[in-house]
Every structure is written in structure tokens, then in C-alpha cells.
Coordinates of C-alpha atoms and ligand atoms in Angstrom, one line a residue:
X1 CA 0.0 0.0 0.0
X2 CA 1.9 3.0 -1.4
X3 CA 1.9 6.0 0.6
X4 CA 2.7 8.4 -2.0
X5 CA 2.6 12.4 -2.4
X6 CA -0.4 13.4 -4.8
X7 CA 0.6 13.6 -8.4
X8 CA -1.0 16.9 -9.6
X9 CA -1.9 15.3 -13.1
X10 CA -4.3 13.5 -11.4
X11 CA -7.7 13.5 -9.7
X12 CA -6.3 12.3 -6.5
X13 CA -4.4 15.1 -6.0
X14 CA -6.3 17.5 -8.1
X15 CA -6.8 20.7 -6.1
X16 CA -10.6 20.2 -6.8
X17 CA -10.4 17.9 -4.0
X18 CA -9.0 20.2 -1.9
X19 CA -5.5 18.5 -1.6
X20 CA -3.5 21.2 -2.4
X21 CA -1.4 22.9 1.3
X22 CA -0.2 20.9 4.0
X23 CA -2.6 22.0 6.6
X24 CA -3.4 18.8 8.4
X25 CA -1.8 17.3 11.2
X26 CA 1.7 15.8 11.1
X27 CA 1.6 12.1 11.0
X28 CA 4.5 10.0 12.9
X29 CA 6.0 7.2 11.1
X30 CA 4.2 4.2 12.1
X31 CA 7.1 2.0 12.5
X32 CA 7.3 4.0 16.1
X33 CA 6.0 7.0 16.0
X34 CA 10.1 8.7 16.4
X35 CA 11.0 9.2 12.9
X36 CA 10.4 12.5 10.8
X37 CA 6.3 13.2 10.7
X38 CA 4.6 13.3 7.5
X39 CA 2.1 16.5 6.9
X40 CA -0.8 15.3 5.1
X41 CA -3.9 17.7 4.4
X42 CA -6.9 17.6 6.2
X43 CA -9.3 14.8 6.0
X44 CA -6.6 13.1 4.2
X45 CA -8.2 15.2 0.8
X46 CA -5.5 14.1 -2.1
X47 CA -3.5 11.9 -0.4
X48 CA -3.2 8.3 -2.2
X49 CA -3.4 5.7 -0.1
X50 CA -3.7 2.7 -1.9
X51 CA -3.3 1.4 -5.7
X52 CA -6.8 0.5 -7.4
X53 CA -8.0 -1.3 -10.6
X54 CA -11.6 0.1 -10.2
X55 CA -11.8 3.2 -11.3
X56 CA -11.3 7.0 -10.8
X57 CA -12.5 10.4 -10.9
X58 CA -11.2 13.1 -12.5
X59 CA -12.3 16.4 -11.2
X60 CA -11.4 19.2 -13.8
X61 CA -12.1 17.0 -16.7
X62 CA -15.5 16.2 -15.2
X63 CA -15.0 12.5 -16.4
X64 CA -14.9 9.4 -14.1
X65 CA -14.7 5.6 -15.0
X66 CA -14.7 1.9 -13.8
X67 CA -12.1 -0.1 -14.7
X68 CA -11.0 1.0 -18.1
X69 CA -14.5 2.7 -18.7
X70 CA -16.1 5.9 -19.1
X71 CA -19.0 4.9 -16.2
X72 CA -21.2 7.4 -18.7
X73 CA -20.8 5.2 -21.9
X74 CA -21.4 2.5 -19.6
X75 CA -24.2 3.9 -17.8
X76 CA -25.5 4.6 -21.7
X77 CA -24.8 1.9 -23.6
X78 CA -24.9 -1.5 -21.0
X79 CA -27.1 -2.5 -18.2
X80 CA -26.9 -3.0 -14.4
X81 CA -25.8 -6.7 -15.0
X82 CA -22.9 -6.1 -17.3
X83 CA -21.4 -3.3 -14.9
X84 CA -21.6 -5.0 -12.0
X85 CA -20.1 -8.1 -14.2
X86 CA -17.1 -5.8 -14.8
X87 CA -16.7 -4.8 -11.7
X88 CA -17.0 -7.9 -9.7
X89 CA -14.9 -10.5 -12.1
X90 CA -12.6 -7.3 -14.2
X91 CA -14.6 -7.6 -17.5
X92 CA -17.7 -6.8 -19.5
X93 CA -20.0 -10.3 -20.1
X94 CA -20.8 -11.8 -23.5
X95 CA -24.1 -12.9 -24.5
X96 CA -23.5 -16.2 -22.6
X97 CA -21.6 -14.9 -19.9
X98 CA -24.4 -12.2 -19.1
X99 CA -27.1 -15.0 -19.3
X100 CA -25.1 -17.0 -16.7
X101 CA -24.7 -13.7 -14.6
X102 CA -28.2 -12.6 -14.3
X103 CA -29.2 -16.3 -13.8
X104 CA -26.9 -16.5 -11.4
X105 CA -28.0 -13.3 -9.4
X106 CA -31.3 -13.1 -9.2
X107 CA -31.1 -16.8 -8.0
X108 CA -29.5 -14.6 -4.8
X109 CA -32.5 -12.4 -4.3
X110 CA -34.1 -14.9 -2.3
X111 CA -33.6 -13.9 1.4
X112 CA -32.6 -16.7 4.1
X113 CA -36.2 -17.4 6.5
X114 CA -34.7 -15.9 9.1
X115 CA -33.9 -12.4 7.8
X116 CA -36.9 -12.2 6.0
X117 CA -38.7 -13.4 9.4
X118 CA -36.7 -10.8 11.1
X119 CA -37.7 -7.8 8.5
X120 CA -40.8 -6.8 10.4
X121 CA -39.0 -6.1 13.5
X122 CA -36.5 -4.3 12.0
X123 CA -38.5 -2.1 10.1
X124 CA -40.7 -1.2 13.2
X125 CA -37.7 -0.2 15.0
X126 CA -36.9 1.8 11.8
X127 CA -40.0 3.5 11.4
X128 CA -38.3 6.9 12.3
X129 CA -34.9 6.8 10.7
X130 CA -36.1 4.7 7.3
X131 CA -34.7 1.9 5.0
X132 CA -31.2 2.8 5.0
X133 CA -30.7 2.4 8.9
X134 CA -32.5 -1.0 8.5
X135 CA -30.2 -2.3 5.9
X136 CA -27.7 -1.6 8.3
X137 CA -29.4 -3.8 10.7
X138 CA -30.6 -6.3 8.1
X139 CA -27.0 -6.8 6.2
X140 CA -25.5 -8.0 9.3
X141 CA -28.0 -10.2 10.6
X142 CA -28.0 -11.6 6.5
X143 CA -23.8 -12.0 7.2
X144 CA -24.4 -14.0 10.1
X145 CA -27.3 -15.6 9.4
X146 CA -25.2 -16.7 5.9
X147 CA -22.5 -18.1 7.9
X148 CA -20.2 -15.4 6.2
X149 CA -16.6 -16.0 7.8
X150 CA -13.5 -13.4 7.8
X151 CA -12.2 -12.6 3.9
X152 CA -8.7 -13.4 6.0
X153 CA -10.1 -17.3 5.9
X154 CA -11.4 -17.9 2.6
X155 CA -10.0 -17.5 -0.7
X156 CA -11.0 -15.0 -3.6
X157 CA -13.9 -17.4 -4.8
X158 CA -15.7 -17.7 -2.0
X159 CA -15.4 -14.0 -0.9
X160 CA -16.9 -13.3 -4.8
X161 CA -19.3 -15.5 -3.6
X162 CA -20.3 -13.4 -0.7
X163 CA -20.3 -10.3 -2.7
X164 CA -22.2 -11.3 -4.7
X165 CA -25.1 -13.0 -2.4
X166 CA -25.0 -9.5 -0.5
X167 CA -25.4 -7.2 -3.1
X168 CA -27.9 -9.3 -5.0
X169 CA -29.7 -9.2 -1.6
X170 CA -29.8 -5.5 -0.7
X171 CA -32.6 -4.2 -3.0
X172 CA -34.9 -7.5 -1.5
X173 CA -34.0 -5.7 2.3
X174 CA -35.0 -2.4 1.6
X175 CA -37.6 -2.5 -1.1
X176 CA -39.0 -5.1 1.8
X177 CA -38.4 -2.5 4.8
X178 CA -39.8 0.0 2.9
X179 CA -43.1 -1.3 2.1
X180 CA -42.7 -2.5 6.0
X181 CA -42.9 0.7 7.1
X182 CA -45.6 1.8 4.7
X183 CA -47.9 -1.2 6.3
X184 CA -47.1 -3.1 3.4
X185 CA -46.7 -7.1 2.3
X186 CA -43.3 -7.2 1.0
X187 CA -43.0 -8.4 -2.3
X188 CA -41.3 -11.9 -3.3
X189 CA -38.7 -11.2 -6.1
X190 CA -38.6 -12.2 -9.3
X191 CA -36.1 -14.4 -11.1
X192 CA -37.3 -13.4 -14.6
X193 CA -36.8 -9.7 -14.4
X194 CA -33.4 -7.4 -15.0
X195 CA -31.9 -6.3 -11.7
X196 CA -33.6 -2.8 -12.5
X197 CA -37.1 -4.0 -13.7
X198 CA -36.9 -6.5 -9.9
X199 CA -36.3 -3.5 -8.4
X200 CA -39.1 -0.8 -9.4
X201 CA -40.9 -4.2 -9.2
X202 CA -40.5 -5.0 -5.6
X203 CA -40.9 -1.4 -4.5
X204 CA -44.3 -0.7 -6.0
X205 CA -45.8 -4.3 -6.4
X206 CA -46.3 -3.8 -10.3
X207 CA -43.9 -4.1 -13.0
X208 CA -42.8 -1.3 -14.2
X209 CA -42.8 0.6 -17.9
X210 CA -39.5 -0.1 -19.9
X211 CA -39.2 3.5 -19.8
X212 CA -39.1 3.6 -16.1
X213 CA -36.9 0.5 -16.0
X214 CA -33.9 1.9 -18.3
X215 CA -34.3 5.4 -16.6
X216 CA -33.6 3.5 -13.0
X217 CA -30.9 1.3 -14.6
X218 CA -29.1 4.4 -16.1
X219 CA -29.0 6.2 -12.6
X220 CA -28.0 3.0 -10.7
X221 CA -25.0 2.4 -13.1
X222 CA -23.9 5.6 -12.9
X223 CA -23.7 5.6 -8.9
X224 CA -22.2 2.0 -8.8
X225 CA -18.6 3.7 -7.9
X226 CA -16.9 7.1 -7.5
X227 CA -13.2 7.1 -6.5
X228 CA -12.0 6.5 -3.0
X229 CA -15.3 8.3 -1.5
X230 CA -15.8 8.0 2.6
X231 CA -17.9 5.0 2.2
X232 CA -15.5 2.9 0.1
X233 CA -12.7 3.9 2.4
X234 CA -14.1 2.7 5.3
X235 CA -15.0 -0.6 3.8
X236 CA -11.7 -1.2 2.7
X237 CA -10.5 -0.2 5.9
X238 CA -12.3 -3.0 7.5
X239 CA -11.5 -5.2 4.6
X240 CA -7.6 -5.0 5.6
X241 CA -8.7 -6.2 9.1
X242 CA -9.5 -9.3 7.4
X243 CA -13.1 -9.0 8.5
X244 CA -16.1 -10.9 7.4
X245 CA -17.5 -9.0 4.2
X246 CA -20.7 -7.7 6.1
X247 CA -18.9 -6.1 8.0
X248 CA -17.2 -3.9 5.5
X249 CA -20.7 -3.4 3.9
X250 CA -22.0 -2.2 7.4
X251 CA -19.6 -0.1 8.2
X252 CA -19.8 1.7 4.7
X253 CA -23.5 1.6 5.1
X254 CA -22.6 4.1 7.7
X255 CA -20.4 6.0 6.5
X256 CA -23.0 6.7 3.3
X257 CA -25.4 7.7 5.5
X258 CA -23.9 10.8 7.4
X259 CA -25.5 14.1 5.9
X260 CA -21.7 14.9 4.2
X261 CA -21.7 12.1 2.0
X262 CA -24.7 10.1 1.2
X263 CA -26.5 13.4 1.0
X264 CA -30.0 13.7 0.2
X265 CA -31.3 13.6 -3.0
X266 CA -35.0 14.0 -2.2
X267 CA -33.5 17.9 -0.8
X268 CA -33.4 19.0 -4.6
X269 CA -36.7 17.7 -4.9
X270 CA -37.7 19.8 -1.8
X271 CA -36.0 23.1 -3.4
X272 CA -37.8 22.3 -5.8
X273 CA -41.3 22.3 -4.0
X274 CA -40.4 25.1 -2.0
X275 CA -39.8 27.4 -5.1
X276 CA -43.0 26.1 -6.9
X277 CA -43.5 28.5 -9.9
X278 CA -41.0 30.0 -12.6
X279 CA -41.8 33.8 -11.7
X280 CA -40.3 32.8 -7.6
X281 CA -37.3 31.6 -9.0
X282 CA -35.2 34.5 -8.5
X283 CA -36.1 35.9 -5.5
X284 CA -36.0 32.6 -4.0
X285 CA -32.6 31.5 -5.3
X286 CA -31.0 35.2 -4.4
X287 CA -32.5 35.6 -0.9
X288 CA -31.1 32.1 0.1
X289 CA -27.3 32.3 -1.8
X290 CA -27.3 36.0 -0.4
X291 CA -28.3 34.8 2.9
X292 CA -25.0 32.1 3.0
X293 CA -27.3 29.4 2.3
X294 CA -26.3 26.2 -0.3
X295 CA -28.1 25.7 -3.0
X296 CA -28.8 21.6 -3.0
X297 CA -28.2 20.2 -5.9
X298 CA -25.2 22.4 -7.3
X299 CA -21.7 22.5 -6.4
X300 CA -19.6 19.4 -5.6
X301 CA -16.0 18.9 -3.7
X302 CA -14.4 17.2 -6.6
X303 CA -15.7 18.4 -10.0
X304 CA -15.0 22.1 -10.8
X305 CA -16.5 21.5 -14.0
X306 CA -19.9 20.5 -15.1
X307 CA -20.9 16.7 -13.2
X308 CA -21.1 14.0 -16.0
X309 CA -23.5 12.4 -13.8
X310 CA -25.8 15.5 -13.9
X311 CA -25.6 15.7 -17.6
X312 CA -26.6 12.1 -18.3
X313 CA -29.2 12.6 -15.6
X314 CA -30.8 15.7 -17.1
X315 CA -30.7 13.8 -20.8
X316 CA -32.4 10.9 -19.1
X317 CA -34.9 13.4 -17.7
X318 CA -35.5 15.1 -20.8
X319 CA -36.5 11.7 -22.3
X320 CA -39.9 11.5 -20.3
X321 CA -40.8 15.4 -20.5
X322 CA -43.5 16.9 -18.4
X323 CA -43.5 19.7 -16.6
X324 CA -41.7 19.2 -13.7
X325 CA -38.5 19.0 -16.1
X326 CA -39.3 21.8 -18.0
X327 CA -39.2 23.2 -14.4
X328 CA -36.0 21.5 -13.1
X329 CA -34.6 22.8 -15.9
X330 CA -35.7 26.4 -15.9
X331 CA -34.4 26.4 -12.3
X332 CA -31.4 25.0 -13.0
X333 CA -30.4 27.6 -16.1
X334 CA -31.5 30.1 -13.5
X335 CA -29.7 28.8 -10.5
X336 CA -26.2 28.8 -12.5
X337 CA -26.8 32.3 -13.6
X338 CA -27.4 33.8 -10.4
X339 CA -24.3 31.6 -8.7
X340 CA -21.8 33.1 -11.2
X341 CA -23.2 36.6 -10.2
X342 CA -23.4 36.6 -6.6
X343 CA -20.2 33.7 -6.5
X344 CA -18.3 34.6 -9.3
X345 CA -15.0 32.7 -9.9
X346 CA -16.2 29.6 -7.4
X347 CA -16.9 27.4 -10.4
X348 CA -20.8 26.0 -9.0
X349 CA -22.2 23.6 -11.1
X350 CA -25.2 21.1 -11.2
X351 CA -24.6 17.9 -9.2
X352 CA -25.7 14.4 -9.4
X353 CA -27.9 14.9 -6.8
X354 CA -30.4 17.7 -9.2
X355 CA -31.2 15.7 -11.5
X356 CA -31.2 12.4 -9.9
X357 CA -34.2 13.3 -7.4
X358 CA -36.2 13.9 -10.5
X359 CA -35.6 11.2 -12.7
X360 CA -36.6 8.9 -9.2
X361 CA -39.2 11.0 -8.8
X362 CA -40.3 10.0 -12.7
X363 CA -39.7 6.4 -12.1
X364 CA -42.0 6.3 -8.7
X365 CA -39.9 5.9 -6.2
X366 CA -40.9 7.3 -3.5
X367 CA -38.6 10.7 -1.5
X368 CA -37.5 8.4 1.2
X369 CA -35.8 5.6 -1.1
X370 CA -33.8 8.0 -2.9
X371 CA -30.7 7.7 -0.7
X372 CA -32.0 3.5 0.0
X373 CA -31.8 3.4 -4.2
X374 CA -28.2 4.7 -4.1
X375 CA -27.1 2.4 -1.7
X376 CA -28.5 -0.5 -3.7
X377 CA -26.0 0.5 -6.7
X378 CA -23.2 2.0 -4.3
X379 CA -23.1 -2.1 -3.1
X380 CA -21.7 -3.3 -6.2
X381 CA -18.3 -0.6 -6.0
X382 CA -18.2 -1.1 -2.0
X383 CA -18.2 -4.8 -2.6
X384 CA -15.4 -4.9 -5.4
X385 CA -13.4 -2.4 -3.2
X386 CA -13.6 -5.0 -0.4
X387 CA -12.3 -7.6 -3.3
X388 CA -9.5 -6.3 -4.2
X389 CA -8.4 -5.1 -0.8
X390 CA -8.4 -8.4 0.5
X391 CA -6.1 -9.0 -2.0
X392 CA -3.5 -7.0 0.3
X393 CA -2.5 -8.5 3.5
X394 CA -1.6 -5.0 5.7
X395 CA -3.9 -3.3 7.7
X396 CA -4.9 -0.1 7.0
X397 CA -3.5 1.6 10.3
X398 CA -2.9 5.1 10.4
X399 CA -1.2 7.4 13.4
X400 CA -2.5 10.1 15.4
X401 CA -0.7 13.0 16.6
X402 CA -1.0 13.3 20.8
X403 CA -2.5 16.2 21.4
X404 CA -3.3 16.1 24.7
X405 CA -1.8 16.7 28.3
X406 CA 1.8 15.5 28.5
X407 CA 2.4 12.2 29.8
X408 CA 3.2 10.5 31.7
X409 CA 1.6 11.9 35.0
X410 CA 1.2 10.0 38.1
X411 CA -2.1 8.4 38.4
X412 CA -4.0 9.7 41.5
X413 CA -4.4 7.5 44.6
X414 CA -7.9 6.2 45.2
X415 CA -9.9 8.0 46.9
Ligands
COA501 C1 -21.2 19.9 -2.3 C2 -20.6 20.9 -1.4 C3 -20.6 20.5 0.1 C4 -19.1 21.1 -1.9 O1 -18.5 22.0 -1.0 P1 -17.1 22.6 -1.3 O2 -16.5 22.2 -2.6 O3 -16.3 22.4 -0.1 O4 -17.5 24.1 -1.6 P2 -16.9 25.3 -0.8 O5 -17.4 25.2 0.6 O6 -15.5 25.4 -1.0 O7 -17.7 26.5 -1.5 C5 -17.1 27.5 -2.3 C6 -18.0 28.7 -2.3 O8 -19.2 28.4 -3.1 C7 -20.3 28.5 -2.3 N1 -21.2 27.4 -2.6 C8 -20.8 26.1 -2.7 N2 -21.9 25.3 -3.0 C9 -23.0 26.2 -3.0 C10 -24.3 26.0 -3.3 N3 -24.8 24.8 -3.5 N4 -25.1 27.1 -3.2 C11 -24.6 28.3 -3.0 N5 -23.3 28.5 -2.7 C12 -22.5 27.5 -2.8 C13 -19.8 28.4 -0.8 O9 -20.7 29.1 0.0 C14 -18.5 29.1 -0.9 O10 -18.7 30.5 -1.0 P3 -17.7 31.5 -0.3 O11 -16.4 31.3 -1.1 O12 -18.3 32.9 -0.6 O13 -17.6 31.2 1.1 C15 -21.3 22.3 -1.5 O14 -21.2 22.7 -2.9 C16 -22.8 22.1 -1.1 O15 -23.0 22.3 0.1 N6 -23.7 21.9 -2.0 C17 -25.1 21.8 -1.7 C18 -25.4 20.4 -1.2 C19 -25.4 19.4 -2.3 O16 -25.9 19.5 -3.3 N7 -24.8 18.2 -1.9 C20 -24.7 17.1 -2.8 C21 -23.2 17.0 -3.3 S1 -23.1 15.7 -4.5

């Protein structure tokens, strides 16, 4: 596991990510902690940690990929299957190969009779915080109940074979904990439809339009992965303690759902809402950017160009029409005018998250599985993370620099 400086050339260390200055704390040399101290920046922004086979993201260019892929001309041109084929075994499917895979996979939708006895319960205890904290619950009562055993144990087939059971699972939880905590049957999976079509399918209890069905699939390609993100880090940083897969998947479960990094989706939607006609769009937008407010759905940490996944988005939402589009897009013409007034030179542009709320919104899923839906594809990249980290047999161990009062100091008696 290198620990190398950020190479400027590239998106890890691409200013965009905020990796440029030396403004973090000094890290001691693990080996014991007396050698010279390494600066790194803040939140470890730019610094490469690791080598990686999966992808990228390059933040000026506006242009990420998996593998050897633009994830756009995949998320164009293939479906759910065939990414998650590349990601999990290093290679797009033939025809035979793909049959094989999605055979293969929805066979694994099926959940073991004592999660899905265990669902009801969970989704009670849920009813406040939603899906995603019940797949938290529900992916590590499916690890155990699977018998999953440490990736340090078992060799690369059988850990595929875990990924793969858990991420074929995860839409089955929280389509199930969602209608759950509607009052809802769940609804049985079916072996016959795509990953995408089984998905609207289980959520709403009718199969969906075709339309609806690429729309989704599009969107949940182009989420599968995105660079060393929070979420992945952490489950590779469980992965290196030679941990049992669901417990990577947990722990970047987790991580995906603080407010900095999972985000919220359905939040565009609500700006959205709150603006509600064309002529309010100004007054709205100003008050709020002049008032230090954000914006949802523009500006993004990495890309300080336009987000490929917003433009894909906004083509896919342009495909169904209507008028909340026509408004989404008024808003968001609008939106980027009155940013590069009042925050000129801060290079604000839509992000995934705009246009993503309304194409879920346009295949019926409903505000509160928007996050839950991006999970379900974020899976796939945290489980071939897990993969390929398991591949490397040191533990991801950092250092910390003391910071508090000097020791050592006698310990008080008793009293
Ligand atoms: C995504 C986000 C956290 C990135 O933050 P960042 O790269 O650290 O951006 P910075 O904090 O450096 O912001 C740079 C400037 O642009 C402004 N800015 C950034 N995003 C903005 C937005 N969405 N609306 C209005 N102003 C915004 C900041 O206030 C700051 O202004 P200042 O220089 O006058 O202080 C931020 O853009 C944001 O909060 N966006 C809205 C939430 C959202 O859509 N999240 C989903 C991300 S995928």
C-alpha cells in the first residue's frame, strides 16, 4: 500500500479535492512514532493511499470511469448486470456470460427465513430513521445468518461469492423495509426480471414501464462507484482487518449515511417544492445564496466543471418530459446564472444529486428511497473495493498525533 505524495496530473491530488497545502496534522511514522512526521492535508483530501484497478474520478475533466470505462458510456450503452459483471470478475460479459450472470444473481435475491422473518422487526424499530438504517441492521444479521466468515479465511472465490449473495440481496431488504414501514406485504422477487425492472418491481408491487426501467438502470450504473469516496474507504479499511465481508458493507453503510456524504437527493426535490412556480425563481434562489445558504443540488467537492452524472441525468430526464423537467430545468439555467453573479470565480455547477431526485421521482420511487436506491448500486463498487483489498495482507493503520496533556503523570491514589 503505497503511501505516495499526490501527483498533480491526477484527480487524486487535483486541487478540486481540496488537496493542495499541507494544513493537516503531522503524521508520525508508524514503525514507532520517532521518525520525521509526515504532513498530510486535512481529512486526508489528495492523499493516495492505496493502488486501485476500479476506477477514478477526474475532477477538472469532469470525467470518471470503472475499470477502463467511461462509467457514462457504460451507464449509456450497458445494463446493471454487465457493470456489476465488470466490476465484480474485471470484464464486460458476453451474450452467454451475461445470461449466466443474471441467472446466477437473481437466483440470490431470495432472502434466508430468518432475515426475512426478522424484517418486520426491523422495520418497526426503523420507522423513524427509514430503510437505509434498516439495511444496516438487516446486512448484518444476512452475514451471520449466511454463515459469512472473515475474507482473512477464505479464498478469492468464496469472498466473490459473498459479494455477490450481498449485493444481489440488498434491494430484496430495503424494497421489503420500505413497504414495511408503509404497512405493506413485501414483495417476493422475481427471477425473470433485469436487476432494475426487480427493483421498481418489488418497490411498487407492479412491473414497471421499460421506460421507467432503463431510466432507473441508467441512474444506478452511474452511482455504482466514484473514487475512493468515505464510504468505500471505510470498507476497505475494515476489509484490511481481514473482517467478514458484512462487516465492511455495514460499516460503509454508515459512512454513506452521514448528511456529508450520502447526502439527500430527495433535498433538490424539496427546493424544488419550496420554489414552486417559474416567476419565484429568483427571488427565492437570491434571498437564500445571499443569505450564505447552499443551494442543493449544485456544487460538488471534486468536479469544478460540469458533473457528467448531472448531464446524463438531465438527458435521461428530458427523455420522459412533463413539466416538472421543463421546471427542473428552468431552475437549473436560473440557479447557475445567479451563482456566477453573486459567486463569481467559485466554479458552481449542477450535481448528481439535481437531476437524480427527478428522474426517481419520474420512475415512482418514492422521497425516502432515494438515498436506500443509491445504496443498492453504491453495493456493487463497496463490494469490489472490499475484493481487491483483500487481496493486500496489511492493515490499514494510520497514526495520530497526541495532542493532549503530557504524559506520563502519576495516576491519582484512590480515593
Ligand atoms: C457539495 C458541497 C458540500 C461542496 O462543497 P465545497 O467544494 O467544499 O465548496 P466550498 O465550501 O469550497 O464553497 C465554495 C463557495 O461556493 C459556495 N457554494 C458552494 N456550494 C454552493 C451552493 N450549492 N449554493 C450556494 N453557494 C454555494 C460556498 O458558500 C462558498 O462561497 P464563499 O467562497 O463565498 O464562502 C457544496 O457545494 C454544497 O453544500 N452543495 C449543496 C449540497 C449538495 O448539493 N450536496 C450534494 C453533493 S453531491
Amino acid at each position: 500500500m503505497p503511501t505516495t505524495a499526490a501527483d498533480p496530473a491526477n484527480s487524486a491530488a487535483d486541487p478540486a479535492n481540496g488537496a493542495t497545502g499541507t494544513n493537516g496534522a503531522n503524521r508520525t511514522n508508524p514503525a514507532n512514532g520517532a521518525n520525521a512526521p509526515i504532513d498530510v492535508p486535512r481529512g486526508l483530501a489528495g492523499v493516495v493511499v492505496t493502488e486501485t484497478a476500479l476506477g477514478d474520478v477526474r475532477g477538472r475533466e469532469g470525467f470518471y470511469h470503472y475499470r477502463q470505462y467511461s462509467a457514462i458510456e457504460l451507464a449509456e450503452n450497458r445494463g446493471f448486470e454487465d457493470v456489476w459483471h465488470l466490476m465484480c470478475h474485471g470484464s464486460l460479459p458476453d451474450a452467454e456470460q451475461r445470461a449466466a450472470f443474471a441467472a446466477e444473481t437473481a437466483a440470490l435475491r431470495h432472502l434466508p427465513a430468518d432475515v426475512r422473518d426478522a424484517l418486520p422487526a426491523i422495520a418497526r424499530s426503523c420507522a423513524l430513521t427509514g430503510p437505509l438504517a434498516g439495511l444496516r441492521t438487516a446486512l448484518s444479521l444476512l452475514g451471520a445468518a449466511s454463515g459469512g466468515r472473515p475474507l482473512y479465511d477464505i479464498d478469492a472465490d468464496r469472498r466473490r461469492a459473498d459479494a455477490l449473495a450481498a449485493c444481489a440481496a440488498v434491494p430484496t431488504l430495503l424494497t421489503a423495509l420500505h413497504r414495511l414501514g408503509q404497512g405493506l406485504a413485501p414483495v417476493e422477487p422475481r427471477d425473470d426480471l433485469s436487476y432494475a425492472a426487480n427493483y421498481l418491481y418489488m418497490m411498487t408491487g407492479t412491473e414497471p414501464e421499460p421506460e421507467r426501467v432503463r431510466a432507473i438502470e441508467q441512474y444506478l450504473v452511474s452511482t455504482v462507484d466514484h473514487g475512493f469516496n468515505a464510504s468505500t474507504f471505510t470498507a476497505r479499511v475494515i476489509a484490511s482487518t481481514g473482517a467478514d465481508l458484512a462487516a465492511c458493507l455495514v460499516g460503509a453503510v454508515g459512512a454513506l449515511s452521514g448528511p456529508l456524504h450520502g447526502g439527500a437527493p430527495s433535498r433538490a426535490l424539496d427546493t424544488l417544492d419550496a420554489i414552486g412556480t417559474p416567476d419565484r425563481v429568483d427571488p427565492w434562489i437570491r434571498e437564500r445564496v445571499l443569505a450564505g445558504e447552499r443551494i442543493m443540488g449544485f456544487g460538488h467537492p471534486v468536479y469544478r466543471t460540469e458533473d457528467p452524472r448531472s448531464r446524463m441525468l438531465r438527458g435521461v430526464a428530458e427523455r420522459f418530459g412533463g413539466p416538472l423537467v421543463e421546471f427542473a430545468v428552468h431552475v437549473e439555467r436560473r440557479v447557475l446564472e445567479i451563482l456566477a453573479e453573486l459567486k463569481p470565480g467559485r466554479e458552481l455547477h449542477t450535481n448528481v444529486e439535481f437531476y437524480a431526485g427527478v428522474v426517481m421521482e419520474l420512475c415512482g420511487v418514492p422521497r425516502s428511497m432515494f438515498t436506500p436506491t443509491f445504496a443498492a448500486a453504491r453495493v456493487v463498487g463497496w463490494s469490489a473495493n472490499i475484493l481487491e483489498q483483500a487481496e493486500d495482507s496489511k492493515i490499514i493503520r494510520p497514526a495520530a498525533r497526541y495532542a493532549g496533556p503530557p504524559p506520563p503523570q502519576p495516576v491519582p491514589a484512590v480515593r
